[in-house]
Short mmCIF file of C-alpha atoms in Angstrom, two decimals:
data_model
loop_
_atom_site.label_atom_id
_atom_site.label_comp_id
_atom_site.label_asym_id
_atom_site.label_seq_id
_atom_site.Cartn_x
_atom_site.Cartn_y
_atom_site.Cartn_z
CA ARG A 620 46.12 42.92 -29.28
CA THR A 621 44.47 39.79 -27.93
CA HIS A 622 45.68 37.47 -25.25
CA ALA A 623 45.45 33.72 -25.55
CA THR A 624 43.33 32.12 -22.89
CA THR A 625 43.69 28.63 -21.57
CA PRO A 626 40.71 26.43 -22.32
CA THR A 627 38.70 25.47 -19.28
CA LEU A 628 36.55 22.43 -18.78
CA PRO A 629 32.88 22.94 -18.01
CA ARG A 630 31.96 22.27 -14.39
CA TYR A 631 30.10 19.07 -15.26
CA ALA A 632 33.27 17.65 -16.86
CA LEU A 633 35.08 17.97 -13.53
CA CYS A 634 32.45 16.02 -11.60
CA ALA A 635 32.15 12.26 -11.36
CA ASP A 636 28.66 10.79 -11.08
CA ASP A 637 27.11 14.20 -10.31
CA VAL A 638 29.34 14.59 -7.23
CA CYS A 639 31.55 17.67 -7.16
CA ASP A 640 33.96 17.92 -4.27
CA ASP A 641 36.29 20.53 -5.70
CA ASP A 642 35.75 22.78 -2.69
CA LEU A 643 36.38 20.09 -0.04
CA ALA A 644 32.71 20.08 0.91
CA GLY A 645 32.35 16.31 1.03
CA TRP A 646 34.55 15.49 4.03
CA ASP A 647 35.24 16.58 7.59
CA ILE A 648 38.75 17.26 8.90
CA GLU A 649 37.57 16.45 12.44
CA LYS A 650 37.25 12.73 11.63
CA PRO A 651 40.34 10.81 12.78
CA ARG A 652 40.37 8.73 9.58
CA ASN A 653 40.68 11.86 7.45
CA GLN A 654 43.38 13.26 9.72
CA TYR A 655 45.40 10.05 9.35
CA ILE A 656 45.00 10.04 5.56
CA ILE A 657 46.17 13.64 5.23
CA SER A 658 49.02 13.06 7.71
CA LEU A 659 50.16 10.00 5.75
CA TYR A 660 49.99 12.07 2.55
CA PHE A 661 52.30 14.73 3.96
CA ALA A 662 54.67 12.13 5.47
CA VAL A 663 55.00 10.21 2.19
CA MET A 664 55.35 13.43 0.22
CA THR A 665 58.16 14.59 2.52
CA LEU A 666 60.00 11.26 2.72
CA THR A 667 59.92 10.65 -1.02
CA THR A 668 61.09 14.24 -1.62
CA VAL A 669 58.29 14.77 -4.14
CA GLY A 670 57.79 18.28 -2.79
CA TYR A 671 54.79 20.39 -2.04
CA GLY A 672 54.12 21.66 -5.59
CA ASP A 673 51.21 23.72 -6.75
CA VAL A 674 48.95 20.81 -7.73
CA THR A 675 47.28 19.43 -4.64
CA PRO A 676 44.50 16.90 -4.01
CA HIS A 677 41.07 18.27 -3.18
CA SER A 678 39.20 15.28 -1.74
CA ILE A 679 39.98 12.36 0.52
CA THR A 680 39.88 9.99 -2.47
CA GLU A 681 42.47 12.09 -4.25
CA TYR A 682 44.65 12.13 -1.11
CA VAL A 683 44.54 8.32 -0.99
CA VAL A 684 45.33 7.90 -4.69
CA VAL A 685 48.16 10.43 -4.65
CA THR A 686 49.66 8.91 -1.48
CA PHE A 687 49.59 5.44 -3.00
CA THR A 688 51.12 6.71 -6.24
CA MET A 689 53.95 8.49 -4.41
CA PHE A 690 54.57 5.40 -2.29
CA VAL A 691 54.79 3.13 -5.36
CA GLY A 692 56.98 5.69 -7.14
CA GLY A 693 59.33 5.78 -4.15
CA PHE A 694 59.66 1.99 -4.24
CA PHE A 695 60.39 2.02 -7.97
CA TRP A 696 63.00 4.72 -7.47
CA ALA A 697 64.65 2.71 -4.67
CA PHE A 698 64.62 -0.42 -6.84
CA ILE A 699 66.24 1.39 -9.78
CA ILE A 700 68.93 2.97 -7.60
CA GLY A 701 69.61 -0.41 -5.97
CA ALA A 702 69.88 -2.14 -9.35
CA VAL A 703 72.26 0.51 -10.69
CA CYS A 704 74.43 0.32 -7.55
CA GLY A 705 74.46 -3.47 -7.80
CA ALA A 706 75.50 -3.34 -11.45
CA VAL A 707 78.28 -0.84 -10.77
CA SER A 708 79.78 -2.75 -7.85
#
C-alpha cells in the first residue's frame, strides 16, 4: 500500500533572485523598523479578525505585503457591509 505524497517545489523555485529568506535569516528583530512592521501586522490581523492561521509570513517583505492586503481587504469588507446596510435601510 502506497501513500500519496504532496509535490514539493525545489529550493531554487522558492527563492527570488538567488535570495532565500525562508528561515528569517535576512532581517534583525532588534531593529525598531522591523518591530513596528511586525507589530502593525499583528494589530491589523487582530482588528480585521483574519485570525492567526497556519500560514505565516517569513520575511519582512512578506509581513508588509500581507499587512497591506489585510488592510485593503478590511476596507473592502467595510464598504460592502456599508453598502448593504444602506440598501436595506
